[in-house]
Tab-separated table of C-alpha atoms and ligand atoms in Angstrom:
chain	number	residue	atom	x	y	z
A	1	MET	CA	122.505	95.800	133.161
A	2	GLY	CA	124.308	94.551	130.084
A	3	LEU	CA	125.825	96.789	127.343
A	4	VAL	CA	126.823	95.968	123.883
A	5	LEU	CA	129.257	98.651	122.779
A	6	GLY	CA	129.482	99.562	118.953
A	7	SER	CA	132.084	101.120	116.735
A	8	GLY	CA	134.114	103.940	118.039
A	9	LEU	CA	132.278	103.880	121.254
A	10	GLY	CA	135.617	102.852	123.535
A	11	ALA	CA	134.933	105.983	125.840
A	12	VAL	CA	132.070	104.249	127.495
A	13	ARG	CA	133.879	101.563	128.731
A	14	GLU	CA	136.455	103.794	130.380
A	15	ARG	CA	133.584	105.294	132.419
A	16	ILE	CA	133.388	101.385	134.041
A	17	THR	CA	135.292	101.231	137.208
A	18	GLN	CA	136.572	98.147	139.013
A	19	PHE	CA	136.451	96.057	136.166
A	20	THR	CA	137.585	92.625	135.299
A	21	ASP	CA	138.331	91.914	131.588
A	22	LEU	CA	137.622	88.571	129.958
A	23	PRO	CA	138.747	88.273	126.016
A	24	TYR	CA	136.415	86.841	123.825
A	25	SER	CA	139.007	84.338	123.015
A	26	GLY	CA	138.710	83.095	126.620
A	27	ILE	CA	135.012	82.221	126.223
A	28	PRO	CA	134.585	78.692	124.528
A	29	GLY	CA	132.661	79.311	121.416
A	30	LEU	CA	132.340	83.154	121.239
A	31	PRO	CA	133.173	84.685	117.780
A	32	GLN	CA	135.973	86.732	117.158
A	33	SER	CA	135.892	90.282	115.945
A	34	THR	CA	137.797	90.922	112.662
A	35	VAL	CA	136.996	94.531	112.341
A	36	GLU	CA	139.141	97.483	113.212
A	37	GLY	CA	137.344	99.640	115.964
A	38	HIS	CA	136.021	96.625	117.739
A	39	GLY	CA	137.965	95.149	120.676
A	40	GLY	CA	136.602	91.916	121.596
A	41	PHE	CA	136.372	91.472	125.344
A	42	LEU	CA	133.679	91.284	128.046
A	43	ARG	CA	133.900	93.924	130.910
A	44	SER	CA	132.349	93.468	134.273
A	45	GLY	CA	132.595	96.213	136.602
A	46	LEU	CA	130.465	99.266	137.860
A	47	LEU	CA	128.690	102.184	135.693
A	48	GLY	CA	127.295	105.073	137.829
A	49	GLY	CA	127.662	102.371	140.775
A	50	ARG	CA	125.443	100.034	139.422
A	51	PRO	CA	126.787	96.395	137.944
A	52	VAL	CA	127.146	96.262	134.354
A	53	ILE	CA	128.729	93.692	131.823
A	54	ALA	CA	129.674	95.212	128.526
A	55	LEU	CA	130.638	93.462	125.340
A	56	CYS	CA	133.459	95.531	124.064
A	57	GLY	CA	133.279	94.661	120.409
A	58	ARG	CA	130.804	92.863	118.427
A	59	VAL	CA	130.836	90.615	115.282
A	60	HIS	CA	128.723	91.229	112.213
A	61	LEU	CA	126.885	89.396	109.292
A	62	TYR	CA	129.561	90.656	107.073
A	63	GLU	CA	132.381	89.200	108.846
A	64	GLY	CA	130.770	85.832	107.663
A	65	TYR	CA	128.982	84.970	110.875
A	66	SER	CA	125.400	83.568	110.964
A	67	ALA	CA	123.093	85.752	112.806
A	68	ALA	CA	122.879	83.072	115.304
A	69	GLU	CA	126.857	83.348	115.637
A	70	ALA	CA	126.530	87.127	115.798
A	71	CYS	CA	124.230	86.766	118.942
A	72	LEU	CA	125.909	84.461	120.833
A	73	PRO	CA	127.480	87.008	122.843
A	74	VAL	CA	124.147	88.497	123.822
A	75	ARG	CA	122.815	84.899	124.837
A	76	VAL	CA	126.003	84.745	126.826
A	77	LEU	CA	124.925	88.079	128.638
A	78	PHE	CA	121.353	86.395	129.399
A	79	GLU	CA	122.851	83.261	130.801
A	80	LEU	CA	125.284	85.463	132.989
A	81	GLY	CA	121.707	86.798	134.534
A	82	VAL	CA	121.565	90.075	132.443
A	83	ARG	CA	117.824	90.933	131.799
A	84	THR	CA	117.975	94.734	130.803
A	85	LEU	CA	120.345	95.280	127.877
A	86	VAL	CA	121.378	98.585	126.249
A	87	LEU	CA	122.454	98.012	122.443
A	88	THR	CA	124.668	100.811	120.930
A	89	ASN	CA	126.058	101.402	117.604
A	90	ALA	CA	126.994	103.853	114.954
A	91	ALA	CA	124.610	104.638	112.396
A	92	GLY	CA	123.967	106.735	109.344
A	93	ALA	CA	121.161	109.421	109.685
A	94	LEU	CA	118.512	108.683	107.069
A	95	ASN	CA	115.841	111.415	109.010
A	96	PRO	CA	117.013	114.535	107.062
A	97	LEU	CA	116.144	116.434	110.184
A	98	PHE	CA	119.018	114.482	112.297
A	99	SER	CA	122.400	115.898	112.541
A	100	THR	CA	125.684	114.066	112.788
A	101	GLY	CA	127.247	113.776	115.876
A	102	THR	CA	124.084	113.524	117.914
A	103	LEU	CA	122.429	110.606	119.599
A	104	MET	CA	119.259	108.923	118.722
A	105	THR	CA	117.372	106.288	121.062
A	106	ILE	CA	115.842	103.339	119.196
A	107	THR	CA	112.247	103.300	119.233
A	108	ASP	CA	111.577	100.185	116.959
A	109	HIS	CA	113.749	98.455	113.971
A	110	ILE	CA	113.429	96.912	110.708
A	111	ASN	CA	115.369	93.740	110.260
A	112	PHE	CA	116.448	94.364	106.504
A	113	THR	CA	119.327	91.363	106.657
A	114	GLY	CA	116.992	88.458	105.553
A	115	GLN	CA	118.389	86.390	108.419
A	116	SER	CA	117.128	85.856	111.883
A	117	PRO	CA	119.276	84.818	114.881
A	118	LEU	CA	116.222	82.406	115.584
A	119	THR	CA	116.712	80.293	112.380
A	120	GLY	CA	117.126	76.460	113.331
A	121	ALA	CA	115.963	74.348	116.347
A	122	ASN	CA	114.250	76.671	118.967
A	123	VAL	CA	115.878	76.437	122.370
A	124	ASP	CA	112.812	76.575	124.648
A	125	ALA	CA	114.913	77.731	127.398
A	126	TRP	CA	115.721	81.166	126.007
A	127	GLY	CA	111.957	81.569	124.430
A	128	PRO	CA	109.142	80.514	122.506
A	129	ARG	CA	109.356	79.401	118.607
A	130	PHE	CA	107.387	82.493	117.325
A	131	PRO	CA	108.126	85.189	119.909
A	132	ASP	CA	106.097	88.301	119.559
A	133	MET	CA	107.953	91.394	118.426
A	134	SER	CA	105.056	94.102	118.872
A	135	ARG	CA	107.006	95.961	121.787
A	136	VAL	CA	110.591	95.030	121.552
A	137	TRP	CA	112.348	98.571	122.507
A	138	CYS	CA	110.853	99.279	126.454
A	139	PRO	CA	109.139	102.523	126.166
A	140	GLY	CA	109.751	103.084	129.660
A	141	LEU	CA	113.648	103.047	129.087
A	142	VAL	CA	113.108	105.410	126.065
A	143	ALA	CA	111.337	107.967	128.447
A	144	LEU	CA	114.120	106.975	131.047
A	145	ALA	CA	116.932	107.859	128.302
A	146	ASN	CA	114.751	111.223	127.294
A	147	ALA	CA	114.772	112.086	130.796
A	148	GLN	CA	118.416	112.131	131.565
A	149	ALA	CA	119.445	113.495	128.230
A	150	ARG	CA	117.219	116.574	129.117
A	151	ARG	CA	118.982	116.676	132.604
A	152	LEU	CA	122.557	116.519	130.941
A	153	GLY	CA	121.301	119.109	128.015
A	154	LEU	CA	122.266	116.383	125.484
A	155	VAL	CA	120.049	116.411	122.370
A	156	LEU	CA	118.332	112.850	122.146
A	157	GLU	CA	116.461	112.148	118.986
A	158	ARG	CA	114.053	109.005	118.617
A	159	GLY	CA	113.336	106.833	115.617
A	160	VAL	CA	113.641	103.815	113.854
A	161	TYR	CA	116.705	101.777	113.047
A	162	ILE	CA	117.162	99.601	110.258
A	163	GLN	CA	119.772	96.823	109.825
A	164	VAL	CA	121.440	95.983	106.457
A	165	ALA	CA	123.779	93.095	106.302
A	166	GLY	CA	126.575	95.450	104.606
A	167	PRO	CA	129.480	95.745	104.377
A	168	ASN	CA	128.818	98.200	101.432
A	169	LEU	CA	127.324	101.222	102.293
A	170	GLU	CA	124.023	102.475	100.243
A	171	THR	CA	123.199	103.574	97.242
A	172	PRO	CA	121.435	106.916	96.865
A	173	ALA	CA	118.194	104.676	95.561
A	174	GLU	CA	118.638	102.403	98.420
A	175	THR	CA	118.982	105.252	100.915
A	176	ARG	CA	115.528	106.603	99.204
A	177	SER	CA	113.853	103.442	99.761
A	178	TYR	CA	115.051	102.791	103.331
A	179	ARG	CA	113.572	106.121	104.218
A	180	GLN	CA	110.434	105.356	102.788
A	181	LEU	CA	110.168	102.000	104.553
A	182	GLY	CA	110.021	104.321	107.761
A	183	ALA	CA	113.644	104.022	109.098
A	184	ASP	CA	115.318	107.096	110.782
A	185	ALA	CA	118.726	105.492	110.678
A	186	ILE	CA	120.725	102.580	109.485
A	187	GLY	CA	123.308	100.682	110.387
A	188	MET	CA	124.996	96.795	110.240
A	189	SER	CA	124.130	95.508	113.607
A	190	THR	CA	121.693	95.617	116.587
A	191	ALA	CA	118.386	94.476	114.965
A	192	ILE	CA	119.273	90.603	115.201
A	193	GLU	CA	120.707	91.391	118.721
A	194	ALA	CA	117.408	92.846	119.584
A	195	ILE	CA	115.618	89.812	118.019
A	196	ALA	CA	117.620	87.566	120.376
A	197	ALA	CA	117.384	89.537	123.271
A	198	ALA	CA	113.489	89.868	122.813
A	199	HIS	CA	113.107	86.113	122.357
A	200	MET	CA	114.500	85.666	125.654
A	201	GLY	CA	112.467	88.279	127.309
A	202	MET	CA	115.095	90.908	127.950
A	203	ARG	CA	114.315	94.647	128.475
A	204	LEU	CA	116.009	96.616	125.871
A	205	MET	CA	117.153	100.202	125.289
A	206	GLY	CA	118.847	101.461	122.182
A	207	LEU	CA	121.162	104.175	121.464
A	208	SER	CA	122.625	105.064	118.081
A	209	CYS	CA	125.251	107.681	117.474
A	210	LEU	CA	124.692	109.302	114.083
A	211	THR	CA	127.939	109.362	112.322
A	212	ASN	CA	127.075	110.300	108.900
A	213	LYS	CA	124.010	111.689	106.816
A	214	ASN	CA	122.508	109.717	104.200
A	215	LEU	CA	120.576	111.965	101.860
A	216	PRO	CA	119.556	110.535	98.603
A	217	ASP	CA	119.525	113.761	96.444
A	218	CYS	CA	123.040	114.890	97.987
A	219	MET	CA	124.693	111.693	98.498
A	220	ALA	CA	128.257	112.597	100.141
A	221	GLU	CA	130.758	109.555	100.304
A	222	THR	CA	131.099	108.056	103.782
A	223	SER	CA	134.307	106.248	105.057
A	224	HIS	CA	134.864	103.678	107.820
A	225	GLN	CA	137.541	106.044	109.183
A	226	GLU	CA	134.808	108.999	109.335
A	227	VAL	CA	132.380	106.846	111.053
A	228	LEU	CA	134.881	105.732	113.480
A	229	ASP	CA	136.161	109.505	114.001
A	230	MET	CA	132.547	110.778	114.482
A	231	ALA	CA	131.429	107.956	116.936
A	232	GLY	CA	134.902	108.828	118.990
A	233	ARG	CA	133.645	112.516	119.160
A	234	ALA	CA	130.094	111.491	120.294
A	235	ALA	CA	131.461	108.613	122.769
A	236	ALA	CA	131.796	111.330	125.415
A	237	ASP	CA	128.198	112.286	125.255
A	238	MET	CA	127.149	108.473	124.812
A	239	ALA	CA	129.307	107.706	127.976
A	240	MET	CA	127.639	110.557	130.107
A	241	LEU	CA	124.138	109.551	129.085
A	242	LEU	CA	124.876	105.804	129.568
A	243	GLU	CA	126.379	106.550	133.316
A	244	ALA	CA	123.316	108.644	134.251
A	245	VAL	CA	120.825	106.099	132.870
A	246	ALA	CA	122.511	103.345	134.629
A	247	GLN	CA	122.468	105.301	137.872
A	248	ALA	CA	118.801	105.860	137.216
A	249	MET	CA	117.796	102.373	136.040
A	250	PRO	CA	114.841	100.999	137.967
A	251	THR	CA	115.679	97.303	139.091
A	252	LEU	CA	113.510	94.690	137.785
A	253	ASP	CA	111.265	92.887	140.217
A	254	ALA	CA	111.954	89.362	138.904
B	301	HPA	N1	125.116	102.822	106.499
B	301	HPA	C1	125.116	101.629	107.137
B	301	HPA	N2	125.914	101.487	108.091
B	301	HPA	C2	126.376	102.680	108.617
B	301	HPA	C3	126.290	103.712	108.224
B	301	HPA	C4	125.557	104.194	106.934
B	301	HPA	O1	125.632	105.088	106.642
B	301	HPA	N3	127.085	104.632	109.137
B	301	HPA	C5	127.508	104.031	110.291
B	301	HPA	N4	126.900	102.746	110.165
């Protein structure tokens, strides 16, 4: 199982035992993260007794990387043999019924960045030129996450994640628009990684930590520090859930 750990979710990597770390700087061609709260190394070890490789820190479009560059670490995971991938992030809640500090499992996404990691010549060894996106997020893994959350007594919302390019947060009018498009949570990562992973035929699960609430008619200010603090607080729940998910994860036949 592969893991991509988002902003402030360091507690998850602490649950990985018998690990070896490899800094991104030691992997030729891997982009370097420039954002506070993003470590920048690959950790392989055991989570819930199962072998995992975690990307601790990711790069974003707003750092100036192309979508293909930002998704290179996910392609590295694929080349290392990862076929089941869990993408995590910190996100703003757009659904007014969702509370901050809770987790959401991603059932679908909207790529609102205007960019795709598949732009340019297709690498046929990874996947087809025009990959299907009708079932990017594995329903079986959504059900698995739900079952484990219930067992652990954790609230787990489910919803649609929209990725914007950032780095600015949203105006009230944008927030209203994104909600009307059908999104429940918003962030600056994940959808493009999901596209790269789906292109390569990976089985995907997504977990968002809802760090702030975006309500267009009573817009509150949001700071990056607040996002990191809230993610830090919810990271223990995320870690517990991911450990349980890893333990219960069915193996693939292929
Ligand atoms: N908007 C965009 N990205 C985010 C947010 C938000 O409100 N919170 C965390 N990442």
